[in-house]
Amino acid sequence: QVQLVESGGGLVQAGGSLRLSCAASGRTFSRTGMGWFRQAPGKEREFVATITWSGGSTDYADSVKGRFTISRDNSKNTVYLQMNSLKPEDTAVYYCAATRGVWASSTEGYDYWGQGTQVTVSP
């Protein structure tokens, strides 16, 4: 079992930055692939980024490549999402997720989910 708690969301102007954090507890975090997803009102939850347990490999949705960076600190059981050059279309609830696999880019690949943190980007 893995418990995930996101933080760091908020209101920011377009072009600004935010860093989301996801604190994990439970199953050995250092052997768990992690991901970030987001869900805007009226839309399905979509993949944002994923990282392997070692942090050696990452993958991103095309819509965030070059602007967002996923990273992790296994000593702190925490995964991060640094979001730069934010756009109004990035507005959504952002969810952290953990997989018993290596990593994944679909919701079906994840076994544990956080409660989400709201990110709002104003024009």
Tab-separated table of N, CA and C in Angstrom, residues 29-94:
chain	number	residue	atom	x	y	z
A	29	PHE	N	9.372	3.256	-1.531
A	29	PHE	CA	9.248	4.304	-2.535
A	29	PHE	C	10.337	4.221	-3.585
A	30	SER	N	11.524	3.878	-3.158
A	30	SER	CA	12.654	3.900	-4.086
A	30	SER	C	12.541	2.842	-5.165
A	31	ARG	N	11.597	1.898	-5.028
A	31	ARG	CA	11.389	0.881	-6.045
A	31	ARG	C	10.056	1.055	-6.750
A	32	THR	N	9.514	2.276	-6.720
A	32	THR	CA	8.190	2.544	-7.263
A	32	THR	C	8.281	3.578	-8.379
A	33	GLY	N	7.757	3.228	-9.544
A	33	GLY	CA	7.639	4.205	-10.613
A	33	GLY	C	6.558	5.221	-10.259
A	34	MET	N	6.761	6.468	-10.655
A	34	MET	CA	5.839	7.541	-10.275
A	34	MET	C	5.402	8.327	-11.499
A	35	GLY	N	4.243	8.959	-11.371
A	35	GLY	CA	3.746	9.757	-12.473
A	35	GLY	C	2.901	10.920	-11.992
A	36	TRP	N	2.729	11.890	-12.883
A	36	TRP	CA	1.818	13.015	-12.665
A	36	TRP	C	0.772	12.996	-13.770
A	37	PHE	N	-0.470	13.237	-13.381
A	37	PHE	CA	-1.585	13.356	-14.308
A	37	PHE	C	-2.340	14.639	-13.965
A	38	ARG	N	-3.215	15.039	-14.869
A	38	ARG	CA	-4.053	16.199	-14.588
A	38	ARG	C	-5.437	16.000	-15.182
A	39	GLN	N	-6.395	16.696	-14.585
A	39	GLN	CA	-7.768	16.608	-15.056
A	39	GLN	C	-8.413	17.980	-14.982
A	40	ALA	N	-8.788	18.489	-16.144
A	40	ALA	CA	-9.489	19.763	-16.227
A	40	ALA	C	-10.988	19.506	-16.166
A	41	PRO	N	-11.771	20.511	-15.791
A	41	PRO	CA	-13.224	20.325	-15.699
A	41	PRO	C	-13.816	19.843	-17.016
A	42	GLY	N	-14.616	18.792	-16.936
A	42	GLY	CA	-15.281	18.270	-18.123
A	42	GLY	C	-14.403	17.433	-19.031
A	43	LYS	N	-13.162	17.191	-18.608
A	43	LYS	CA	-12.233	16.415	-19.441
A	43	LYS	C	-11.761	15.178	-18.688
A	44	GLU	N	-11.229	14.229	-19.453
A	44	GLU	CA	-10.681	13.030	-18.835
A	44	GLU	C	-9.315	13.323	-18.228
A	45	ARG	N	-8.957	12.473	-17.278
A	45	ARG	CA	-7.640	12.600	-16.684
A	45	ARG	C	-6.581	12.256	-17.739
A	46	GLU	N	-5.546	13.084	-17.822
A	46	GLU	CA	-4.534	12.873	-18.850
A	46	GLU	C	-3.131	12.803	-18.260
A	47	PHE	N	-2.300	12.063	-18.948
A	47	PHE	CA	-0.913	11.879	-18.552
A	47	PHE	C	-0.128	13.171	-18.705
A	48	VAL	N	0.742	13.442	-17.740
A	48	VAL	CA	1.626	14.599	-17.804
A	48	VAL	C	3.092	14.160	-17.868
A	49	ALA	N	3.518	13.344	-16.887
A	49	ALA	CA	4.926	12.942	-16.842
A	49	ALA	C	5.073	11.688	-15.998
A	50	THR	N	6.165	10.955	-16.252
A	50	THR	CA	6.461	9.766	-15.470
A	50	THR	C	7.963	9.637	-15.274
A	51	ILE	N	8.348	8.935	-14.213
A	51	ILE	CA	9.757	8.757	-13.893
A	51	ILE	C	9.957	7.366	-13.308
A	52	THR	N	11.055	6.713	-13.691
A	52	THR	CA	11.357	5.387	-13.155
A	52	THR	C	11.827	5.484	-11.708
A	53	TRP	N	11.899	4.337	-11.061
A	53	TRP	CA	12.222	4.338	-9.630
A	53	TRP	C	13.587	4.953	-9.370
A	54	SER	N	14.517	4.773	-10.282
A	54	SER	CA	15.866	5.309	-10.081
A	54	SER	C	15.973	6.769	-10.471
A	55	GLY	N	14.979	7.259	-11.205
A	55	GLY	CA	15.068	8.617	-11.730
A	55	GLY	C	15.867	8.698	-13.015
A	56	GLY	N	16.322	7.545	-13.508
A	56	GLY	CA	17.170	7.550	-14.681
A	56	GLY	C	16.457	7.793	-15.988
A	57	SER	N	15.157	7.559	-16.007
A	57	SER	CA	14.378	7.770	-17.230
A	57	SER	C	13.108	8.524	-16.925
A	58	THR	N	12.754	9.428	-17.841
A	58	THR	CA	11.536	10.214	-17.708
A	58	THR	C	10.819	10.262	-19.048
A	59	ASP	N	9.543	10.568	-19.014
A	59	ASP	CA	8.759	10.732	-20.230
A	59	ASP	C	7.696	11.789	-19.963
A	60	TYR	N	7.331	12.511	-21.017
A	60	TYR	CA	6.393	13.613	-20.874
A	60	TYR	C	5.339	13.593	-21.966
A	61	ALA	N	4.202	14.179	-21.653
A	61	ALA	CA	3.206	14.456	-22.681
A	61	ALA	C	3.761	15.543	-23.592
A	62	ASP	N	3.399	15.474	-24.867
A	62	ASP	CA	3.902	16.467	-25.814
A	62	ASP	C	3.541	17.890	-25.399
A	63	SER	N	2.390	18.043	-24.766
A	63	SER	CA	1.899	19.374	-24.415
A	63	SER	C	2.741	20.061	-23.340
A	64	VAL	N	3.566	19.294	-22.620
A	64	VAL	CA	4.361	19.891	-21.537
A	64	VAL	C	5.864	19.757	-21.756
A	65	LYS	N	6.269	19.065	-22.792
A	65	LYS	CA	7.702	18.884	-23.059
A	65	LYS	C	8.398	20.222	-23.193
A	66	GLY	N	9.536	20.342	-22.521
A	66	GLY	CA	10.303	21.572	-22.566
A	66	GLY	C	9.863	22.604	-21.536
A	67	ARG	N	8.727	22.376	-20.895
A	67	ARG	CA	8.228	23.309	-19.878
A	67	ARG	C	8.169	22.687	-18.487
A	68	PHE	N	7.849	21.408	-18.422
A	68	PHE	CA	7.711	20.709	-17.140
A	68	PHE	C	8.876	19.741	-16.959
A	69	THR	N	9.261	19.557	-15.702
A	69	THR	CA	10.313	18.596	-15.361
A	69	THR	C	9.896	17.780	-14.153
A	70	ILE	N	9.929	16.451	-14.306
A	70	ILE	CA	9.652	15.555	-13.191
A	70	ILE	C	10.970	15.094	-12.595
A	71	SER	N	11.008	15.009	-11.280
A	71	SER	CA	12.207	14.544	-10.593
A	71	SER	C	11.786	13.868	-9.290
A	72	ARG	N	12.728	13.221	-8.649
A	72	ARG	CA	12.408	12.551	-7.389
A	72	ARG	C	13.611	12.576	-6.468
A	73	ASP	N	13.326	12.523	-5.170
A	73	ASP	CA	14.347	12.417	-4.146
A	73	ASP	C	13.961	11.228	-3.281
A	74	ASN	N	14.593	10.101	-3.534
A	74	ASN	CA	14.222	8.877	-2.822
A	74	ASN	C	14.564	8.951	-1.336
A	75	SER	N	15.506	9.802	-0.965
A	75	SER	CA	15.839	9.956	0.450
A	75	SER	C	14.729	10.671	1.213
A	76	LYS	N	13.890	11.405	0.467
A	76	LYS	CA	12.769	12.127	1.080
A	76	LYS	C	11.418	11.532	0.695
A	77	ASN	N	11.436	10.424	-0.043
A	77	ASN	CA	10.190	9.787	-0.487
A	77	ASN	C	9.276	10.792	-1.175
A	78	THR	N	9.854	11.606	-2.036
A	78	THR	CA	9.102	12.687	-2.658
A	78	THR	C	9.398	12.756	-4.154
A	79	VAL	N	8.351	13.004	-4.920
A	79	VAL	CA	8.490	13.264	-6.351
A	79	VAL	C	7.997	14.683	-6.623
A	80	TYR	N	8.623	15.342	-7.568
A	80	TYR	CA	8.337	16.744	-7.863
A	80	TYR	C	7.912	16.921	-9.310
A	81	LEU	N	7.174	17.997	-9.544
A	81	LEU	CA	6.873	18.422	-10.910
A	81	LEU	C	7.118	19.922	-10.972
A	82	GLN	N	8.216	20.300	-11.604
A	82	GLN	CA	8.523	21.707	-11.817
A	82	GLN	C	7.830	22.156	-13.090
A	83	MET	N	6.988	23.164	-12.979
A	83	MET	CA	6.196	23.639	-14.108
A	83	MET	C	6.585	25.078	-14.416
A	84	ASN	N	7.138	25.299	-15.587
A	84	ASN	CA	7.556	26.628	-16.029
A	84	ASN	C	6.737	27.051	-17.237
A	85	SER	N	6.765	28.335	-17.531
A	85	SER	CA	6.056	28.882	-18.693
A	85	SER	C	4.611	28.403	-18.727
A	86	LEU	N	3.956	28.515	-17.609
A	86	LEU	CA	2.596	27.992	-17.497
A	86	LEU	C	1.634	28.744	-18.405
A	87	LYS	N	0.643	28.001	-18.902
A	87	LYS	CA	-0.372	28.539	-19.799
A	87	LYS	C	-1.755	28.330	-19.170
A	88	PRO	N	-2.733	29.125	-19.562
A	88	PRO	CA	-4.091	28.915	-19.023
A	88	PRO	C	-4.596	27.495	-19.252
A	89	GLU	N	-4.192	26.873	-20.353
A	89	GLU	CA	-4.652	25.505	-20.635
A	89	GLU	C	-4.011	24.466	-19.720
A	90	ASP	N	-3.068	24.864	-18.896
A	90	ASP	CA	-2.498	23.962	-17.896
A	90	ASP	C	-3.374	23.897	-16.635
A	91	THR	N	-4.395	24.731	-16.579
A	91	THR	CA	-5.293	24.739	-15.425
A	91	THR	C	-5.978	23.393	-15.281
A	92	ALA	N	-5.852	22.789	-14.096
A	92	ALA	CA	-6.403	21.461	-13.845
A	92	ALA	C	-6.120	21.071	-12.401
A	93	VAL	N	-6.725	19.974	-11.986
A	93	VAL	CA	-6.305	19.314	-10.753
A	93	VAL	C	-5.187	18.346	-11.129
A	94	TYR	N	-4.076	18.442	-10.436
A	94	TYR	CA	-2.916	17.599	-10.724
A	94	TYR	C	-2.831	16.478	-9.694
